[in-house]
mmCIF file of N, CA, C and O in Angstrom:
data_model
loop_
_atom_site.group_PDB
_atom_site.id
_atom_site.type_symbol
_atom_site.label_atom_id
_atom_site.label_comp_id
_atom_site.label_asym_id
_atom_site.label_seq_id
_atom_site.Cartn_x
_atom_site.Cartn_y
_atom_site.Cartn_z
ATOM 1 N N UNK A 1 65.035 -52.880 -5.617
ATOM 2 C CA UNK A 1 65.637 -52.096 -4.667
ATOM 3 C C UNK A 1 64.633 -50.975 -4.122
ATOM 4 O O UNK A 1 63.978 -50.345 -4.944
ATOM 5 N N UNK A 2 64.577 -50.715 -2.827
ATOM 6 C CA UNK A 2 63.722 -49.577 -2.406
ATOM 7 C C UNK A 2 64.656 -48.544 -1.841
ATOM 8 O O UNK A 2 65.552 -48.878 -1.283
ATOM 9 N N UNK A 3 64.084 -47.342 -1.945
ATOM 10 C CA UNK A 3 64.707 -46.269 -1.346
ATOM 11 C C UNK A 3 64.587 -46.381 0.286
ATOM 12 O O UNK A 3 63.618 -47.079 0.544
ATOM 13 N N UNK A 4 65.337 -45.710 0.955
ATOM 14 C CA UNK A 4 65.185 -45.941 2.505
ATOM 15 C C UNK A 4 63.880 -45.535 3.000
ATOM 16 O O UNK A 4 63.325 -46.150 3.904
ATOM 17 N N UNK A 5 63.092 -44.651 2.199
ATOM 18 C CA UNK A 5 61.793 -44.366 2.732
ATOM 19 C C UNK A 5 60.790 -45.345 2.128
ATOM 20 O O UNK A 5 59.639 -45.162 2.352
ATOM 21 N N UNK A 6 61.238 -46.397 1.337
ATOM 22 C CA UNK A 6 60.319 -47.378 0.798
ATOM 23 C C UNK A 6 59.481 -46.883 -0.415
ATOM 24 O O UNK A 6 58.652 -47.624 -0.830
ATOM 25 N N UNK A 7 59.654 -45.765 -0.860
ATOM 26 C CA UNK A 7 58.815 -45.110 -1.947
ATOM 27 C C UNK A 7 59.190 -45.666 -3.349
ATOM 28 O O UNK A 7 58.363 -45.596 -4.132
ATOM 29 N N UNK A 8 60.351 -46.051 -3.621
ATOM 30 C CA UNK A 8 60.737 -46.458 -5.015
ATOM 31 C C UNK A 8 61.180 -47.836 -5.092
ATOM 32 O O UNK A 8 61.684 -48.440 -4.108
ATOM 33 N N UNK A 9 60.868 -48.435 -6.209
ATOM 34 C CA UNK A 9 61.357 -49.824 -6.511
ATOM 35 C C UNK A 9 62.132 -49.627 -7.777
ATOM 36 O O UNK A 9 61.651 -49.143 -8.825
ATOM 37 N N UNK A 10 63.390 -50.136 -7.647
ATOM 38 C CA UNK A 10 64.310 -50.081 -8.885
ATOM 39 C C UNK A 10 64.529 -51.526 -9.371
ATOM 40 O O UNK A 10 64.678 -52.371 -8.439
ATOM 41 N N UNK A 11 64.469 -51.683 -10.589
ATOM 42 C CA UNK A 11 64.690 -53.058 -11.221
ATOM 43 C C UNK A 11 66.250 -53.017 -11.784
ATOM 44 O O UNK A 11 66.573 -52.129 -12.469
ATOM 45 N N UNK A 12 67.033 -53.860 -11.275
ATOM 46 C CA UNK A 12 68.369 -53.996 -11.621
ATOM 47 C C UNK A 12 68.704 -55.023 -12.741
ATOM 48 O O UNK A 12 67.798 -55.948 -13.048
ATOM 49 N N UNK A 13 69.870 -54.739 -13.436
ATOM 50 C CA UNK A 13 70.216 -55.750 -14.440
ATOM 51 C C UNK A 13 71.395 -56.394 -13.979
ATOM 52 O O UNK A 13 72.402 -55.766 -13.523
ATOM 53 N N UNK A 14 71.551 -57.709 -14.130
ATOM 54 C CA UNK A 14 72.751 -58.480 -13.673
ATOM 55 C C UNK A 14 73.842 -58.219 -14.731
ATOM 56 O O UNK A 14 73.762 -58.427 -15.944
ATOM 57 N N UNK A 15 74.898 -57.537 -14.269
ATOM 58 C CA UNK A 15 76.078 -57.124 -15.063
ATOM 59 C C UNK A 15 77.041 -58.201 -15.168
ATOM 60 O O UNK A 15 77.811 -58.375 -16.225
ATOM 61 N N UNK A 16 77.364 -58.973 -14.092
ATOM 62 C CA UNK A 16 78.287 -60.013 -14.041
ATOM 63 C C UNK A 16 77.963 -60.995 -12.973
ATOM 64 O O UNK A 16 77.479 -60.637 -11.884
ATOM 65 N N UNK A 17 78.285 -62.257 -13.170
ATOM 66 C CA UNK A 17 78.154 -63.333 -12.254
ATOM 67 C C UNK A 17 79.402 -64.190 -12.072
ATOM 68 O O UNK A 17 80.037 -64.402 -12.959
ATOM 69 N N UNK A 18 79.760 -64.269 -10.792
ATOM 70 C CA UNK A 18 80.974 -65.051 -10.373
ATOM 71 C C UNK A 18 80.458 -66.227 -9.485
ATOM 72 O O UNK A 18 80.404 -66.123 -8.316
ATOM 73 N N UNK A 19 79.981 -67.254 -10.216
ATOM 74 C CA UNK A 19 79.441 -68.419 -9.476
ATOM 75 C C UNK A 19 80.354 -69.000 -8.502
ATOM 76 O O UNK A 19 80.043 -69.428 -7.445
ATOM 77 N N UNK A 20 81.615 -69.061 -8.757
ATOM 78 C CA UNK A 20 82.706 -69.685 -7.827
ATOM 79 C C UNK A 20 82.702 -68.986 -6.543
ATOM 80 O O UNK A 20 82.987 -69.604 -5.506
ATOM 81 N N UNK A 21 82.453 -67.630 -6.535
ATOM 82 C CA UNK A 21 82.550 -66.906 -5.277
ATOM 83 C C UNK A 21 81.196 -66.425 -4.771
ATOM 84 O O UNK A 21 81.034 -65.660 -3.924
ATOM 85 N N UNK A 22 79.983 -67.039 -5.434
ATOM 86 C CA UNK A 22 78.689 -66.739 -5.012
ATOM 87 C C UNK A 22 78.531 -65.192 -5.036
ATOM 88 O O UNK A 22 78.094 -64.608 -3.929
ATOM 89 N N UNK A 23 78.849 -64.509 -6.157
ATOM 90 C CA UNK A 23 78.783 -63.119 -6.144
ATOM 91 C C UNK A 23 78.221 -62.549 -7.476
ATOM 92 O O UNK A 23 78.498 -63.163 -8.550
ATOM 93 N N UNK A 24 77.407 -61.572 -7.452
ATOM 94 C CA UNK A 24 76.881 -60.891 -8.671
ATOM 95 C C UNK A 24 76.959 -59.445 -8.519
ATOM 96 O O UNK A 24 76.867 -58.888 -7.599
ATOM 97 N N UNK A 25 77.271 -58.839 -9.650
ATOM 98 C CA UNK A 25 77.184 -57.329 -9.815
ATOM 99 C C UNK A 25 76.004 -56.962 -10.472
ATOM 100 O O UNK A 25 75.669 -57.470 -11.637
ATOM 101 N N UNK A 26 75.186 -56.151 -9.812
ATOM 102 C CA UNK A 26 73.982 -55.698 -10.404
ATOM 103 C C UNK A 26 73.945 -54.189 -10.684
ATOM 104 O O UNK A 26 74.442 -53.368 -9.874
ATOM 105 N N UNK A 27 73.479 -53.807 -11.874
ATOM 106 C CA UNK A 27 73.447 -52.462 -12.398
ATOM 107 C C UNK A 27 72.063 -51.851 -12.055
ATOM 108 O O UNK A 27 71.134 -52.595 -12.504
ATOM 109 N N UNK A 28 71.961 -50.761 -11.375
ATOM 110 C CA UNK A 28 70.693 -50.156 -11.048
ATOM 111 C C UNK A 28 70.652 -48.771 -11.703
ATOM 112 O O UNK A 28 71.580 -47.976 -11.318
ATOM 113 N N UNK A 29 69.632 -48.438 -12.332
ATOM 114 C CA UNK A 29 69.555 -47.120 -12.926
ATOM 115 C C UNK A 29 69.436 -46.031 -11.874
ATOM 116 O O UNK A 29 68.805 -46.228 -10.865
ATOM 117 N N UNK A 30 70.193 -44.928 -11.913
ATOM 118 C CA UNK A 30 70.227 -43.936 -10.826
ATOM 119 C C UNK A 30 70.493 -42.607 -11.478
ATOM 120 O O UNK A 30 71.304 -42.520 -12.358
ATOM 121 N N UNK A 31 69.935 -41.645 -10.838
ATOM 122 C CA UNK A 31 70.280 -40.251 -11.273
ATOM 123 C C UNK A 31 71.700 -39.771 -10.658
ATOM 124 O O UNK A 31 72.190 -38.711 -11.136
ATOM 125 N N UNK A 32 72.203 -40.590 -9.819
ATOM 126 C CA UNK A 32 73.621 -40.156 -9.107
ATOM 127 C C UNK A 32 74.691 -40.827 -10.037
ATOM 128 O O UNK A 32 74.649 -41.764 -10.594
ATOM 129 N N UNK A 33 75.892 -39.969 -9.932
ATOM 130 C CA UNK A 33 77.014 -40.544 -10.600
ATOM 131 C C UNK A 33 77.623 -41.635 -9.717
ATOM 132 O O UNK A 33 77.869 -41.373 -8.533
ATOM 133 N N UNK A 34 77.989 -42.709 -10.320
ATOM 134 C CA UNK A 34 78.602 -43.844 -9.526
ATOM 135 C C UNK A 34 80.090 -43.625 -9.209
ATOM 136 O O UNK A 34 80.684 -42.632 -9.744
ATOM 137 N N UNK A 35 80.489 -44.370 -8.223
ATOM 138 C CA UNK A 35 81.919 -44.272 -7.843
ATOM 139 C C UNK A 35 82.857 -44.724 -8.870
ATOM 140 O O UNK A 35 84.027 -44.373 -8.915
ATOM 141 N N UNK A 36 82.365 -45.766 -9.658
ATOM 142 C CA UNK A 36 83.254 -46.370 -10.628
ATOM 143 C C UNK A 36 84.023 -47.564 -10.001
ATOM 144 O O UNK A 36 84.136 -47.595 -8.783
ATOM 145 N N UNK A 37 84.537 -48.387 -10.877
ATOM 146 C CA UNK A 37 85.334 -49.526 -10.393
ATOM 147 C C UNK A 37 86.777 -49.178 -10.793
ATOM 148 O O UNK A 37 87.158 -48.886 -11.890
ATOM 149 N N UNK A 38 87.631 -49.364 -9.699
ATOM 150 C CA UNK A 38 89.081 -49.122 -9.891
ATOM 151 C C UNK A 38 89.760 -50.330 -9.779
ATOM 152 O O UNK A 38 89.647 -51.241 -9.005
ATOM 153 N N UNK A 39 90.877 -50.460 -10.658
ATOM 154 C CA UNK A 39 91.726 -51.671 -10.570
ATOM 155 C C UNK A 39 92.379 -51.752 -9.207
ATOM 156 O O UNK A 39 92.729 -50.697 -8.648
ATOM 157 N N UNK A 40 92.545 -52.886 -8.768
ATOM 158 C CA UNK A 40 93.290 -53.029 -7.384
ATOM 159 C C UNK A 40 94.600 -52.369 -7.564
ATOM 160 O O UNK A 40 94.991 -51.849 -6.445
ATOM 161 N N UNK A 41 95.317 -52.317 -8.605
ATOM 162 C CA UNK A 41 96.591 -51.736 -8.616
ATOM 163 C C UNK A 41 96.569 -50.254 -8.347
ATOM 164 O O UNK A 41 97.517 -49.549 -8.029
ATOM 165 N N UNK A 42 95.350 -49.525 -8.309
ATOM 166 C CA UNK A 42 95.194 -48.146 -7.913
ATOM 167 C C UNK A 42 95.342 -47.849 -6.572
ATOM 168 O O UNK A 42 95.508 -46.752 -6.200
ATOM 169 N N UNK A 43 95.205 -48.853 -5.727
ATOM 170 C CA UNK A 43 95.442 -48.628 -4.267
ATOM 171 C C UNK A 43 96.578 -48.998 -3.671
ATOM 172 O O UNK A 43 97.199 -50.047 -4.147
ATOM 173 N N UNK A 44 97.176 -48.304 -2.683
ATOM 174 C CA UNK A 44 98.410 -48.666 -1.961
ATOM 175 C C UNK A 44 98.187 -48.678 -0.504
ATOM 176 O O UNK A 44 97.303 -48.161 0.038
ATOM 177 N N UNK A 45 99.117 -49.461 0.242
ATOM 178 C CA UNK A 45 99.131 -49.637 1.522
ATOM 179 C C UNK A 45 99.070 -48.130 2.103
ATOM 180 O O UNK A 45 99.912 -47.288 1.674
ATOM 181 N N UNK A 46 98.218 -47.852 3.082
ATOM 182 C CA UNK A 46 98.039 -46.574 3.683
ATOM 183 C C UNK A 46 96.923 -45.688 3.157
ATOM 184 O O UNK A 46 96.528 -44.659 3.702
ATOM 185 N N UNK A 47 96.420 -46.025 1.999
ATOM 186 C CA UNK A 47 95.265 -45.224 1.374
ATOM 187 C C UNK A 47 94.079 -45.408 2.285
ATOM 188 O O UNK A 47 93.891 -46.418 2.921
ATOM 189 N N UNK A 48 93.377 -44.340 2.309
ATOM 190 C CA UNK A 48 92.063 -44.356 3.206
ATOM 191 C C UNK A 48 91.121 -45.250 2.482
ATOM 192 O O UNK A 48 91.095 -45.424 1.183
ATOM 193 N N UNK A 49 90.266 -45.970 3.190
ATOM 194 C CA UNK A 49 89.304 -46.906 2.682
ATOM 195 C C UNK A 49 87.980 -46.799 3.459
ATOM 196 O O UNK A 49 88.022 -46.559 4.642
ATOM 197 N N UNK A 50 86.964 -47.138 2.845
ATOM 198 C CA UNK A 50 85.528 -47.230 3.444
ATOM 199 C C UNK A 50 84.874 -48.502 3.067
ATOM 200 O O UNK A 50 84.877 -48.835 1.844
ATOM 201 N N UNK A 51 84.545 -49.293 4.091
ATOM 202 C CA UNK A 51 83.741 -50.545 3.819
ATOM 203 C C UNK A 51 82.232 -50.202 3.983
ATOM 204 O O UNK A 51 81.954 -49.591 4.934
ATOM 205 N N UNK A 52 81.373 -50.608 3.086
ATOM 206 C CA UNK A 52 80.021 -50.445 3.065
ATOM 207 C C UNK A 52 79.351 -51.695 3.075
ATOM 208 O O UNK A 52 79.596 -52.581 2.283
ATOM 209 N N UNK A 53 78.355 -51.875 3.865
ATOM 210 C CA UNK A 53 77.488 -53.150 3.891
ATOM 211 C C UNK A 53 76.216 -52.993 4.651
ATOM 212 O O UNK A 53 75.912 -51.947 5.177
ATOM 213 N N UNK A 54 75.402 -54.033 4.650
ATOM 214 C CA UNK A 54 74.078 -53.997 5.310
ATOM 215 C C UNK A 54 74.020 -55.182 6.213
ATOM 216 O O UNK A 54 73.408 -56.159 5.954
ATOM 217 N N UNK A 55 74.774 -55.015 7.380
ATOM 218 C CA UNK A 55 74.726 -56.166 8.378
ATOM 219 C C UNK A 55 73.443 -56.538 9.014
ATOM 220 O O UNK A 55 73.335 -57.489 9.707
ATOM 221 N N UNK A 56 72.436 -55.653 8.889
ATOM 222 C CA UNK A 56 71.177 -55.943 9.494
ATOM 223 C C UNK A 56 70.117 -56.592 8.521
ATOM 224 O O UNK A 56 68.970 -56.409 8.678
ATOM 225 N N UNK A 57 70.553 -57.246 7.471
ATOM 226 C CA UNK A 57 69.727 -57.818 6.631
ATOM 227 C C UNK A 57 68.771 -56.864 5.944
ATOM 228 O O UNK A 57 69.296 -55.875 5.179
ATOM 229 N N UNK A 58 67.448 -57.151 5.914
ATOM 230 C CA UNK A 58 66.421 -56.193 5.246
ATOM 231 C C UNK A 58 66.137 -54.911 5.982
ATOM 232 O O UNK A 58 65.409 -54.108 5.623
ATOM 233 N N UNK A 59 66.741 -54.663 7.177
ATOM 234 C CA UNK A 59 66.386 -53.505 7.982
ATOM 235 C C UNK A 59 66.738 -52.209 7.250
ATOM 236 O O UNK A 59 66.299 -51.172 7.635
ATOM 237 N N UNK A 60 67.662 -52.250 6.160
ATOM 238 C CA UNK A 60 67.872 -51.076 5.435
ATOM 239 C C UNK A 60 66.680 -50.387 4.805
ATOM 240 O O UNK A 60 66.621 -49.174 4.688
ATOM 241 N N UNK A 61 65.702 -51.243 4.543
ATOM 242 C CA UNK A 61 64.443 -50.661 3.941
ATOM 243 C C UNK A 61 63.704 -49.816 4.929
ATOM 244 O O UNK A 61 63.015 -48.881 4.515
ATOM 245 N N UNK A 62 63.752 -50.095 6.245
ATOM 246 C CA UNK A 62 63.099 -49.348 7.272
ATOM 247 C C UNK A 62 63.886 -48.062 7.632
ATOM 248 O O UNK A 62 63.417 -47.431 8.467
ATOM 249 N N UNK A 63 64.963 -47.762 6.915
ATOM 250 C CA UNK A 63 65.605 -46.516 7.217
ATOM 251 C C UNK A 63 66.902 -46.568 7.862
ATOM 252 O O UNK A 63 67.491 -45.527 8.155
ATOM 253 N N UNK A 64 67.362 -47.672 8.416
ATOM 254 C CA UNK A 64 68.635 -47.755 9.129
ATOM 255 C C UNK A 64 69.832 -47.346 8.119
ATOM 256 O O UNK A 64 70.836 -46.893 8.567
ATOM 257 N N UNK A 65 69.682 -47.778 6.908
ATOM 258 C CA UNK A 65 70.697 -47.405 5.933
ATOM 259 C C UNK A 65 71.959 -48.276 5.924
ATOM 260 O O UNK A 65 72.020 -49.260 6.749
ATOM 261 N N UNK A 66 72.880 -47.954 5.020
ATOM 262 C CA UNK A 66 74.095 -48.752 5.067
ATOM 263 C C UNK A 66 74.962 -48.450 6.144
ATOM 264 O O UNK A 66 74.918 -47.350 6.790
ATOM 265 N N UNK A 67 75.708 -49.353 6.639
ATOM 266 C CA UNK A 67 76.773 -49.283 7.635
ATOM 267 C C UNK A 67 78.104 -49.061 7.066
ATOM 268 O O UNK A 67 78.474 -49.928 6.182
ATOM 269 N N UNK A 68 78.693 -48.076 7.326
ATOM 270 C CA UNK A 68 80.019 -47.747 6.827
ATOM 271 C C UNK A 68 81.121 -47.624 7.929
ATOM 272 O O UNK A 68 80.772 -47.238 9.068
ATOM 273 N N UNK A 69 82.207 -48.116 7.686
ATOM 274 C CA UNK A 69 83.292 -48.036 8.573
ATOM 275 C C UNK A 69 84.641 -47.474 7.807
ATOM 276 O O UNK A 69 84.732 -47.730 6.615
ATOM 277 N N UNK A 70 85.366 -46.583 8.552
ATOM 278 C CA UNK A 70 86.544 -46.120 7.794
ATOM 279 C C UNK A 70 87.747 -46.803 8.316
ATOM 280 O O UNK A 70 87.826 -47.308 9.425
ATOM 281 N N UNK A 71 88.712 -46.897 7.447
ATOM 282 C CA UNK A 71 89.969 -47.479 7.880
ATOM 283 C C UNK A 71 91.013 -47.177 6.693
ATOM 284 O O UNK A 71 90.906 -46.233 6.070
ATOM 285 N N UNK A 72 91.911 -48.123 6.437
ATOM 286 C CA UNK A 72 92.946 -47.958 5.433
ATOM 287 C C UNK A 72 93.226 -49.299 4.830
ATOM 288 O O UNK A 72 92.828 -50.357 5.295
ATOM 289 N N UNK A 73 93.957 -49.173 3.598
ATOM 290 C CA UNK A 73 94.431 -50.321 3.013
ATOM 291 C C UNK A 73 95.713 -50.773 3.726
ATOM 292 O O UNK A 73 96.645 -50.055 3.963
ATOM 293 N N UNK A 74 95.696 -51.935 4.389
ATOM 294 C CA UNK A 74 96.786 -52.407 5.089
ATOM 295 C C UNK A 74 97.725 -53.336 4.399
ATOM 296 O O UNK A 74 98.806 -53.567 4.797
ATOM 297 N N UNK A 75 97.306 -53.991 3.295
ATOM 298 C CA UNK A 75 98.097 -54.837 2.514
ATOM 299 C C UNK A 75 97.422 -55.030 1.140
ATOM 300 O O UNK A 75 96.171 -54.942 1.048
ATOM 301 N N UNK A 76 98.322 -55.431 0.119
ATOM 302 C CA UNK A 76 97.711 -55.761 -1.142
ATOM 303 C C UNK A 76 98.579 -56.890 -1.697
ATOM 304 O O UNK A 76 99.828 -56.767 -1.644
ATOM 305 N N UNK A 77 97.927 -57.963 -1.999
ATOM 306 C CA UNK A 77 98.630 -59.180 -2.539
ATOM 307 C C UNK A 77 97.976 -59.666 -3.841
ATOM 308 O O UNK A 77 96.969 -60.233 -3.694
ATOM 309 N N UNK A 78 98.583 -59.373 -5.007
ATOM 310 C CA UNK A 78 97.858 -59.802 -6.156
ATOM 311 C C UNK A 78 96.445 -59.119 -6.306
ATOM 312 O O UNK A 78 96.415 -57.891 -6.336
ATOM 313 N N UNK A 79 95.463 -59.983 -6.497
ATOM 314 C CA UNK A 79 94.114 -59.419 -6.650
ATOM 315 C C UNK A 79 93.454 -59.136 -5.302
ATOM 316 O O UNK A 79 92.234 -58.796 -5.203
ATOM 317 N N UNK A 80 94.103 -59.454 -4.222
ATOM 318 C CA UNK A 80 93.467 -59.300 -2.816
ATOM 319 C C UNK A 80 93.931 -57.967 -2.212
ATOM 320 O O UNK A 80 95.024 -57.612 -2.253
ATOM 321 N N UNK A 81 92.974 -57.321 -1.475
ATOM 322 C CA UNK A 81 93.147 -56.066 -0.821
ATOM 323 C C UNK A 81 92.714 -56.268 0.636
ATOM 324 O O UNK A 81 91.770 -56.886 0.957
ATOM 325 N N UNK A 82 93.523 -55.899 1.560
ATOM 326 C CA UNK A 82 93.253 -56.036 2.933
ATOM 327 C C UNK A 82 93.132 -54.689 3.558
ATOM 328 O O UNK A 82 93.746 -53.747 3.245
ATOM 329 N N UNK A 83 92.027 -54.635 4.536
ATOM 330 C CA UNK A 83 91.889 -53.343 5.178
ATOM 331 C C UNK A 83 91.756 -53.518 6.609
ATOM 332 O O UNK A 83 91.480 -54.557 7.116
ATOM 333 N N UNK A 84 92.008 -52.354 7.274
ATOM 334 C CA UNK A 84 91.773 -52.611 8.804
ATOM 335 C C UNK A 84 90.497 -51.781 9.159
ATOM 336 O O UNK A 84 90.052 -51.615 10.315
ATOM 337 N N UNK A 85 89.576 -51.528 8.171
ATOM 338 C CA UNK A 85 88.252 -50.942 8.402
ATOM 339 C C UNK A 85 87.461 -52.158 8.998
ATOM 340 O O UNK A 85 87.617 -53.228 8.634
ATOM 341 N N UNK A 86 86.679 -51.844 10.047
ATOM 342 C CA UNK A 86 85.815 -52.851 10.687
ATOM 343 C C UNK A 86 84.857 -53.447 9.758
ATOM 344 O O UNK A 86 84.139 -52.735 8.982
ATOM 345 N N UNK A 87 84.900 -54.824 9.735
ATOM 346 C CA UNK A 87 83.949 -55.471 8.785
ATOM 347 C C UNK A 87 82.983 -56.446 9.746
ATOM 348 O O UNK A 87 83.589 -57.126 10.613
ATOM 349 N N UNK A 88 81.842 -56.354 9.698
ATOM 350 C CA UNK A 88 80.875 -56.962 10.636
ATOM 351 C C UNK A 88 80.248 -58.180 9.943
ATOM 352 O O UNK A 88 80.010 -58.212 8.657
ATOM 353 N N UNK A 89 79.689 -59.245 10.646
ATOM 354 C CA UNK A 89 78.912 -60.220 10.147
ATOM 355 C C UNK A 89 77.749 -59.569 9.218
ATOM 356 O O UNK A 89 77.039 -58.676 9.736
ATOM 357 N N UNK A 90 77.492 -60.028 8.085
ATOM 358 C CA UNK A 90 76.530 -59.502 7.232
ATOM 359 C C UNK A 90 76.994 -58.428 6.226
ATOM 360 O O UNK A 90 76.258 -58.072 5.353
ATOM 361 N N UNK A 91 78.227 -58.033 6.401
ATOM 362 C CA UNK A 91 78.735 -57.061 5.420
ATOM 363 C C UNK A 91 79.179 -57.735 4.120
ATOM 364 O O UNK A 91 79.518 -57.043 3.167
ATOM 365 N N UNK A 92 79.316 -59.084 3.973
ATOM 366 C CA UNK A 92 79.681 -59.777 2.861
ATOM 367 C C UNK A 92 78.880 -59.295 1.588
ATOM 368 O O UNK A 92 77.747 -59.104 1.681
ATOM 369 N N UNK A 93 79.689 -59.106 0.582
ATOM 370 C CA UNK A 93 79.036 -58.425 -0.665
ATOM 371 C C UNK A 93 78.996 -56.996 -0.715
ATOM 372 O O UNK A 93 78.843 -56.375 -1.826
ATOM 373 N N UNK A 94 79.366 -56.362 0.377
ATOM 374 C CA UNK A 94 79.422 -54.879 0.466
ATOM 375 C C UNK A 94 80.737 -54.415 -0.317
ATOM 376 O O UNK A 94 81.682 -55.235 -0.502
ATOM 377 N N UNK A 95 80.752 -53.215 -0.543
ATOM 378 C CA UNK A 95 81.982 -52.577 -1.243
ATOM 379 C C UNK A 95 83.050 -52.062 -0.328
ATOM 380 O O UNK A 95 82.823 -51.641 0.741
ATOM 381 N N UNK A 96 84.370 -52.199 -0.923
ATOM 382 C CA UNK A 96 85.525 -51.555 -0.235
ATOM 383 C C UNK A 96 85.875 -50.470 -1.314
ATOM 384 O O UNK A 96 86.283 -50.758 -2.336
ATOM 385 N N UNK A 97 85.849 -49.211 -0.802
ATOM 386 C CA UNK A 97 86.131 -48.044 -1.661
ATOM 387 C C UNK A 97 87.344 -47.328 -1.194
ATOM 388 O O UNK A 97 87.538 -47.162 0.068
ATOM 389 N N UNK A 98 88.039 -46.802 -2.131
ATOM 390 C CA UNK A 98 89.052 -45.825 -1.886
ATOM 391 C C UNK A 98 88.625 -44.540 -2.751
ATOM 392 O O UNK A 98 87.698 -44.548 -3.374
ATOM 393 N N UNK A 99 89.586 -43.564 -2.663
ATOM 394 C CA UNK A 99 89.352 -42.399 -3.467
ATOM 395 C C UNK A 99 89.166 -42.673 -4.942
ATOM 396 O O UNK A 99 88.395 -41.992 -5.722
ATOM 397 N N UNK A 100 89.845 -43.749 -5.410
ATOM 398 C CA UNK A 100 89.752 -44.114 -6.789
ATOM 399 C C UNK A 100 88.473 -44.809 -7.205
ATOM 400 O O UNK A 100 88.104 -44.784 -8.476
ATOM 401 N N UNK A 101 87.704 -45.314 -6.265
ATOM 402 C CA UNK A 101 86.424 -45.937 -6.567
ATOM 403 C C UNK A 101 86.427 -47.317 -5.802
ATOM 404 O O UNK A 101 87.040 -47.528 -4.834
ATOM 405 N N UNK A 102 85.503 -48.238 -6.296
ATOM 406 C CA UNK A 102 85.411 -49.476 -5.759
ATOM 407 C C UNK A 102 86.614 -50.349 -6.145
ATOM 408 O O UNK A 102 86.976 -50.480 -7.270
ATOM 409 N N UNK A 103 87.353 -50.848 -4.949
ATOM 410 C CA UNK A 103 88.543 -51.604 -5.316
ATOM 411 C C UNK A 103 88.377 -53.024 -4.843
ATOM 412 O O UNK A 103 89.245 -53.832 -5.115
ATOM 413 N N UNK A 104 87.207 -53.324 -4.122
ATOM 414 C CA UNK A 104 87.066 -54.731 -3.647
ATOM 415 C C UNK A 104 85.703 -54.920 -3.194
ATOM 416 O O UNK A 104 84.947 -54.027 -2.864
ATOM 417 N N UNK A 105 85.389 -56.256 -2.924
ATOM 418 C CA UNK A 105 84.134 -56.777 -2.360
ATOM 419 C C UNK A 105 84.456 -57.452 -1.088
ATOM 420 O O UNK A 105 85.308 -58.277 -1.075
ATOM 421 N N UNK A 106 83.679 -57.182 -0.049
ATOM 422 C CA UNK A 106 83.953 -57.795 1.260
ATOM 423 C C UNK A 106 83.474 -59.125 1.215
ATOM 424 O O UNK A 106 82.345 -59.315 0.865
ATOM 425 N N UNK A 107 84.410 -60.180 1.573
ATOM 426 C CA UNK A 107 84.006 -61.547 1.590
ATOM 427 C C UNK A 107 84.331 -62.063 3.009
ATOM 428 O O UNK A 107 85.002 -61.601 3.896
#
C-alpha cells in the first residue's frame, strides 16, 4: 500500500479469506487507531452510514483518495445490511461504516 503522496509502502498480512465471495481482509500496520469491526446487530434502520471505496482503480495513489458517500442504514436482514449511501462501480470491497465501526463490505 502506498500513501496518497506515494512515499510509503506498507506490507499487509492476510487476516481472513472468503473464497466463496472473492474477498480478503488485509491487516496493515498503522499508527492510527482503527475503526474496528462491529457486529451487524449493532446497526439499526436509520443509523447514519458511510460507504468508502476506490472507484477509480489505482488512481488513489496519485492523490485522488478514497471516495466516500453518506447515507443511512435502510434495512437489515440477517447478515445483510442495506444502505441508501451511493455506491458506484468500483466500490466493491470497500467498507460500510456506522458509528459502531465497520458493519459491512460493499458487494
